[in-house]
CSV table of C-alpha atoms in Angstrom, one decimal:
chain,number,residue,atom,x,y,z
V,1,MET,CA,26.9,55.3,-22.9
V,2,LYS,CA,29.5,53.1,-24.8
V,3,THR,CA,28.8,53.2,-28.1
V,4,LYS,CA,30.4,49.5,-29.4
V,5,PHE,CA,30.6,49.8,-33.1
V,6,PHE,CA,34.4,49.4,-34.1
V,7,LYS,CA,35.5,45.7,-33.3
V,8,ALA,CA,33.7,43.5,-35.9
V,9,ALA,CA,33.5,45.7,-38.7
V,10,VAL,CA,37.5,46.8,-38.5
V,11,ALA,CA,37.9,43.1,-38.1
V,12,THR,CA,36.0,42.1,-41.3
V,13,THR,CA,37.7,45.1,-43.3
V,14,LEU,CA,41.3,44.3,-42.3
V,15,ALA,CA,40.8,40.6,-43.2
V,16,ALA,CA,38.8,41.4,-46.7
V,17,ALA,CA,41.8,43.6,-47.6
V,18,ALA,CA,44.5,41.4,-46.6
V,19,MET,CA,42.6,38.5,-48.8
V,20,ALA,CA,42.5,40.9,-51.6
V,21,VAL,CA,46.0,41.5,-51.6
V,22,THR,CA,47.4,37.9,-50.4
V,23,PRO,CA,44.8,35.3,-52.0
V,24,SER,CA,46.7,32.3,-50.2
V,25,VAL,CA,48.0,33.2,-46.9
V,26,ALA,CA,50.6,31.1,-45.1
V,27,PHE,CA,50.2,31.8,-41.2
V,28,ALA,CA,53.7,31.7,-40.7
V,29,GLN,CA,56.4,34.1,-38.6
V,30,ALA,CA,55.7,37.0,-41.2
V,31,THR,CA,52.0,37.4,-40.4
V,32,LEU,CA,51.8,40.5,-38.5
V,33,VAL,CA,48.7,40.9,-36.1
V,34,VAL,CA,46.6,44.1,-34.7
V,35,ASP,CA,44.5,43.9,-31.7
V,36,VAL,CA,41.1,45.6,-32.8
V,37,ASP,CA,39.7,45.3,-29.3
V,38,GLN,CA,42.6,47.5,-28.1
V,39,ILE,CA,42.3,50.0,-31.0
V,40,TYR,CA,38.7,50.7,-30.1
V,41,LYS,CA,39.3,50.9,-26.4
V,42,ASP,CA,42.5,53.4,-26.9
V,43,SER,CA,42.1,55.2,-30.0
V,44,VAL,CA,41.7,58.9,-29.7
V,45,ALA,CA,39.4,58.9,-32.6
V,46,ALA,CA,37.2,56.3,-31.3
V,47,LYS,CA,36.8,58.1,-28.0
V,48,SER,CA,36.2,61.2,-29.8
V,49,GLY,CA,33.1,59.5,-31.8
V,50,ASN,CA,32.0,58.1,-28.4
V,51,ALA,CA,31.9,61.5,-26.7
V,52,GLN,CA,30.2,63.4,-29.6
V,53,ILE,CA,27.8,60.8,-29.8
V,54,ASP,CA,27.2,60.9,-26.0
V,55,ALA,CA,27.0,64.8,-26.1
V,56,LYS,CA,24.4,64.9,-29.2
V,57,TYR,CA,22.0,62.0,-28.3
V,58,GLY,CA,22.7,61.6,-24.5
V,59,THR,CA,19.6,63.7,-23.5
V,60,ARG,CA,17.2,62.0,-26.4
V,61,ILE,CA,18.3,58.4,-25.5
V,62,ASN,CA,17.0,59.1,-22.0
V,63,THR,CA,13.9,60.5,-23.2
V,64,VAL,CA,13.0,57.8,-25.6
V,65,ARG,CA,13.9,55.3,-22.7
V,66,THR,CA,11.5,57.0,-20.4
V,67,SER,CA,8.7,57.3,-22.8
V,68,PHE,CA,9.1,53.5,-23.6
V,69,ASP,CA,9.3,52.5,-19.8
V,70,THR,CA,6.2,54.6,-18.9
V,71,ALA,CA,4.3,53.2,-22.1
V,72,LEU,CA,5.1,49.5,-21.2
V,73,LYS,CA,4.0,50.3,-17.5
V,74,GLY,CA,0.9,51.5,-18.9
V,75,TRP,CA,0.4,48.5,-20.9
V,76,ASN,CA,1.1,46.0,-18.2
V,77,ASP,CA,-1.3,48.0,-15.9
V,78,GLN,CA,-4.3,47.6,-18.2
V,79,VAL,CA,-3.4,43.9,-18.9
V,80,ALA,CA,-3.3,43.6,-14.9
V,81,ILE,CA,-6.9,45.1,-14.8
V,82,ALA,CA,-8.4,43.4,-17.8
V,83,LYS,CA,-7.1,39.8,-16.7
V,84,PRO,CA,-10.0,39.2,-14.1
V,85,LEU,CA,-12.7,40.4,-16.4
V,86,ILE,CA,-11.9,37.8,-19.2
V,87,LYS,CA,-14.4,35.4,-19.3
V,88,PRO,CA,-15.5,32.7,-22.1
V,89,ASN,CA,-17.7,34.0,-24.7
V,90,THR,CA,-18.0,37.5,-23.0
V,91,PRO,CA,-16.6,40.8,-24.2
V,92,LEU,CA,-14.7,42.8,-22.2
V,93,PRO,CA,-16.5,46.1,-20.8
V,94,PRO,CA,-15.9,48.6,-23.3
V,95,ALA,CA,-14.1,51.0,-21.3
V,96,THR,CA,-11.6,48.4,-20.8
V,97,GLU,CA,-11.4,47.4,-24.3
V,98,LYS,CA,-10.5,51.1,-24.9
V,99,ALA,CA,-7.9,51.6,-22.0
V,100,LEU,CA,-6.0,48.1,-23.8
V,101,SER,CA,-6.4,49.9,-26.9
V,102,ASP,CA,-5.1,53.1,-26.0
V,103,ALA,CA,-2.4,51.5,-23.9
V,104,ARG,CA,-1.3,49.3,-27.0
V,105,GLN,CA,-1.1,52.3,-29.3
V,106,ALA,CA,0.9,54.1,-27.0
V,107,LEU,CA,3.5,51.4,-26.5
V,108,GLN,CA,3.8,50.7,-30.3
V,109,GLU,CA,4.4,54.6,-30.8
V,110,ALA,CA,7.2,54.4,-28.3
V,111,GLN,CA,8.7,51.0,-29.6
V,112,ALA,CA,8.7,52.9,-32.8
V,113,GLN,CA,10.9,55.9,-31.5
V,114,VAL,CA,13.3,53.1,-29.9
V,115,GLU,CA,13.7,51.6,-33.5
V,116,GLU,CA,14.1,54.9,-35.1
V,117,LEU,CA,16.6,56.2,-32.7
V,118,GLN,CA,18.7,52.8,-32.8
V,119,ARG,CA,18.9,53.3,-36.6
V,120,GLU,CA,20.3,56.5,-36.4
V,121,LEU,CA,22.7,55.6,-33.9
V,122,ASN,CA,24.0,52.4,-35.8
V,123,ALA,CA,24.2,54.5,-38.7
V,124,VAL,CA,26.4,57.3,-37.0
V,125,SER,CA,28.6,54.5,-35.5
V,126,GLN,CA,29.0,52.8,-38.8
V,127,TYR,CA,30.1,56.3,-40.1
V,128,VAL,CA,32.5,57.1,-37.4
V,129,GLN,CA,33.9,53.2,-37.7
V,130,GLN,CA,34.2,53.8,-41.5
V,131,GLN,CA,36.4,56.7,-41.1
V,132,ILE,CA,38.8,55.1,-38.6
V,133,VAL,CA,39.1,52.0,-40.6
V,134,GLU,CA,40.0,54.4,-43.8
V,135,LYS,CA,43.1,55.6,-41.6
V,136,LEU,CA,43.9,52.2,-40.2
V,137,ILE,CA,44.1,50.4,-43.0
V,138,PRO,CA,47.0,52.3,-44.8
V,139,ILE,CA,48.9,52.6,-41.4
V,140,THR,CA,48.9,49.0,-41.1
V,141,GLU,CA,50.0,48.4,-44.7
V,142,LYS,CA,53.1,50.7,-44.2
V,143,ILE,CA,53.9,49.1,-41.1
V,144,ARG,CA,53.7,45.5,-43.0
V,145,LYS,CA,56.1,46.9,-45.6
V,146,ASP,CA,58.5,48.1,-43.4
V,147,ARG,CA,58.6,44.9,-41.3
V,148,LYS,CA,58.5,43.0,-44.6
V,149,GLY,CA,55.7,41.1,-43.4
V,150,ASP,CA,53.4,39.0,-45.6
V,151,VAL,CA,50.0,40.3,-44.2
V,152,VAL,CA,48.3,41.6,-41.3
V,153,ILE,CA,45.4,39.7,-39.5
V,154,PRO,CA,43.2,40.8,-36.5
V,155,ARG,CA,44.2,39.5,-33.4
V,156,ASN,CA,40.6,38.0,-32.8
V,157,SER,CA,40.7,35.9,-35.9
V,158,LEU,CA,43.8,33.9,-34.7
V,159,LEU,CA,43.9,31.3,-32.2
V,160,ALA,CA,47.5,31.9,-31.4
V,161,PHE,CA,50.5,34.0,-32.9
V,162,ASP,CA,54.0,35.2,-32.1
V,163,PRO,CA,53.6,38.4,-29.6
V,164,ALA,CA,56.6,39.7,-31.6
V,165,ASN,CA,54.5,40.0,-34.4
V,166,ASP,CA,51.9,42.1,-32.7
V,167,ILE,CA,52.0,45.6,-34.4
V,168,THR,CA,49.2,47.0,-32.2
V,169,ALA,CA,51.0,49.3,-30.1
V,170,LEU,CA,52.9,50.9,-33.2
V,171,ALA,CA,49.6,51.0,-35.4
V,172,LEU,CA,47.7,52.7,-32.4
V,173,GLN,CA,50.5,55.2,-31.9
V,174,GLN,CA,50.5,56.1,-35.7
V,175,LEU,CA,46.7,56.3,-35.7
V,176,ASN,CA,46.6,58.7,-32.7
V,177,ALA,CA,49.2,60.9,-34.5
V,178,THR,CA,47.4,61.0,-37.6
V,179,MET,CA,43.9,61.0,-36.5
V,180,THR,CA,42.1,62.8,-33.5
V,181,VAL,CA,38.7,63.6,-34.4
V,182,VAL,CA,35.9,62.1,-36.2
V,183,GLN,CA,32.8,63.4,-37.6
V,184,ILE,CA,29.5,62.0,-36.6
V,185,THR,CA,27.3,64.0,-39.1
V,186,LEU,CA,26.4,61.5,-42.0
V,187,PRO,CA,27.4,62.8,-45.2
V,188,GLN,CA,23.9,62.7,-46.6
V,189,GLN,CA,22.6,64.7,-43.9
V,190,SER,CA,25.1,67.5,-44.7
V,191,GLN,CA,23.7,67.3,-48.4
V,192,PRO,CA,21.6,70.4,-49.7
V,193,ALA,CA,18.1,68.9,-50.5
V,194,GLY,CA,18.0,67.4,-54.0
V,195,THR,CA,21.9,67.3,-53.9
V,196,ALA,CA,23.3,63.5,-54.6
V,197,ALA,CA,25.9,62.2,-52.3
V,198,PRO,CA,29.4,62.0,-53.5
V,199,ALA,CA,30.5,59.0,-55.7
V,200,GLY,CA,31.9,56.2,-54.0
V,201,THR,CA,30.1,57.2,-50.7
V,202,ALA,CA,28.8,53.8,-49.2
V,203,PRO,CA,25.3,53.6,-48.1
V,204,ALA,CA,24.7,53.4,-44.2
V,205,THR,CA,23.5,50.1,-43.0
V,206,THR,CA,21.5,49.4,-40.1
V,207,PRO,CA,22.6,45.9,-38.5
V,208,ALA,CA,19.6,44.8,-35.9
V,209,LYS,CA,20.2,45.4,-32.4
V,210,PRO,CA,18.4,43.7,-29.2
V,211,GLN,CA,14.9,45.3,-28.8
V,212,PRO,CA,13.7,46.2,-25.2
V,213,GLN,CA,12.0,43.3,-23.5
V,214,SER,CA,8.9,43.4,-21.6
V,215,ARG,CA,9.3,43.1,-17.8
């Protein structure tokens, strides 16, 4: 499983940080560029996060997927059985109604499990991304100062740029040298019951993901 959590969040964070430091940016030769796609693909920290998520959630993902597929098939089978029995102003036989109701409930419960797992994976992925971004921003800022650049911009937000101003390789090298492992246990999960999260800890959000569709 490849958990894609990094690209959009890093691009947004870097762009926001750049605008905070430089309210009016002239896209000139001093604009440095970072390819966040390559950072996500090649960084040791991102690979660490993906590997840990696969190890922890792989079995559960397969179980939830199998349960949903089974419930969906059961529902479709009951619908197929009921269709020939549908007649105007005539109720379905009680046994058919019950079978449909049971299949519908099983499908709803399976869907709820899918959504719960998705929310948890989203939160974990965002936490991993947050740790990487917190390391990447000061790295790019130091490179900017060393190169006497005006600002660092994510590559995917630019239509064109001078390849000489691409600092991706250097940023990736420094990130890998300073960060090789990330945590996937959310801070609130590791807090004792009744203990507040540390000040400044951002609450995990859960962006929507596509839901499984009927076949």
